Amino acid sequence: MDTVFDVAIIGGGINGCGCAADAALRGLSVVLLEQDDLASKTSSSSTKLIHGGLRYLEQFEFGLVRKALNERQILLNVAPHIVRPQAFILPYEKHMRPSWLLRLGLFVYDHLSRNNKLPKSRSIHRKNSAWFNPLFDTFNQGALYYDAATDDSRLTLLNALQAKNHGASIRTTSRVTHIERVEGLWELTIASKAKTPYTIRAKSLINAAGPWVNTVANLANAKDMRQITLVKGSHIVIPKLYSGNHAYLLQHDDKRILFVIPYQNNTLIGTTEVNCAGTPETVSISDNEINYLLETVNHYFKHKVSKKEIIYTWSGLRPLLSDDSKEMQHMSRDYAYTVSKSGAPLITIYGGKITTYRQLSVEIIDALRFLFPQMGASTTQKTLLPGASFNQMTFQDYQSYAINQYPWLEPSLLNRYLEQYGTLMEHFLAPCTSIASLGRHFGGSLYQQEVDYLINEEWGTTAEDILFRRTKLGITHPEINQVALADYIEENIFIEVT
Ligand SMILES: Cc1cc2nc3c(=O)[nH]c(=O)nc-3n(C[C@H](O)[C@H](O)[C@H](O)COP(=O)(O)OP(=O)(O)OC[C@H]3O[C@@H](n4cnc5c(N)ncnc54)[C@H](O)[C@@H]3O)c2cc1C
């Protein structure tokens, strides 16, 4: 109880971890408290796009789109191993938005951000492109444009690692149950799987609890709470629907749009948008949502997708700032935050996107300058995320280097390690010279060296943490022996008990 942290953060999603990284890089002492696993909630349930959001142009959200496009380029620069350019095909059909409107929208999208280095959009036609092959013959023209895709939970983890590497204390399975201002400081009570409940103190508090933001705001007795609407979005994963690495943007009759994206050698389809009646703890896809997704895809693709092809689903909640004058789908996706300076400062974060987490984190930590006047400016715009230091090489060069360095690794396994870890894979590959030296085999492409790394360095404490958030092997290799993995983790994890 002796330590007084500069900043305590509640919530280990992308926004909490982004704030932890920004603050730690500026030299502040940080503790981050996550009730479950890092990225276990909204930040592993997104569509996994780092994008400006083409459709927000229709709602005249130019500021949000410009900010997000700027961030897209920054994230492509600082994390090229997990943020990748993604080509999108936008098929055009007469009854949809007029083609001139789509062209205008794409022109604005191409030019809104000055630092954008992705190729510009262009019109395409069935006659001279294979992209239309999987689509019904009624779709003959459209546009090609670029955005970026990522692995949302790994992006979150990389921010937590960045924070840890700069001194932050990242505590998972640590639920904040009581919050009080005591003598100008915050006192938080934490219920943890590993320890009996304990208390920590901090000079400032950031509420980054996502869909639970107002539950935590209530605990903190916040006076400036804002009303939120929880909107559920669901996705399905089916076996690869078409060949190629491009994605599709489909327009539904109801004016909503839907993405069809290559995902882990399969195809990801999402998302829906439904008002959430239940509690944040119990979100899952409904039959209506499945039908909605299938109906839209089957309107475009020749291969008729059926329910039984679904391999995996996930749902997440967007905590949007309520706006009585707008329908749910028109409520802003931009973030907002309140800063309370009476007594120990409290910052409460509402909404946001994976794409804009970095800019949000800069603003949040800047807002604490009155408390930490010596603090430097944010450096996250130029600081590579862990795994992205390729020693003057580009990621492509590093991929070639790795092929020479680890000739005994199967190309598909090496590729998975590269795309998941970048140079972080060297942590667990350094002592290895053969497949046998990767240690115990749990099935699929999962070996002990990787599991040990994930337990020791990336806070993995359960089979689910490892199979679904740190890797996606739970989706791609369901044959992995989850019981054996869980037993192994149980035997090998170091739990600090007080
Ligand atoms: C369906 C869907 C699709 C999306 N697609 C995209 C996309 O393609 N691109 C994009 O940029 N954005 C997308 N988003 C938005 C993006 O996913 C969210 O903005 C982002 O993940 C929010 O992160 P967060 O850190 O605020 O919340 P979360 O990730 O939910 O993190 C909050 C954390 O707080 C923890 N917590 C709560 N209470 C406590 C407590 N008392 N003690 C300790 N911990 C606590 C929770 O366990 C949780 O882990 C999408 C969102 C949804 C729902």
XYZ file of N, CA, C and O in Angstrom, residues 27 49 102 264 359 404 460:
28
model
N 6.976 8.631 -18.805
C 7.657 8.545 -17.509
C 6.739 8.540 -16.301
O 7.215 8.594 -15.165
N -10.916 -3.670 -38.362
C -10.469 -2.739 -39.401
C -9.843 -1.514 -38.760
O -10.327 -1.008 -37.743
N -20.966 7.489 -54.583
C -19.885 6.596 -54.142
C -18.538 7.120 -54.613
O -17.566 7.144 -53.854
N -7.891 -15.271 -41.100
C -7.306 -16.526 -40.626
C -7.590 -17.671 -41.597
O -8.044 -18.747 -41.202
N -4.723 8.362 -30.661
C -4.988 9.796 -30.547
C -5.771 10.091 -29.265
O -5.488 11.064 -28.560
N 15.647 -17.217 -43.751
C 17.034 -17.719 -43.685
C 17.428 -18.113 -42.275
O 18.166 -19.059 -42.055
N -0.831 -14.576 -20.326
C -1.765 -15.671 -20.624
C -1.983 -16.512 -19.378
O -1.019 -16.993 -18.779
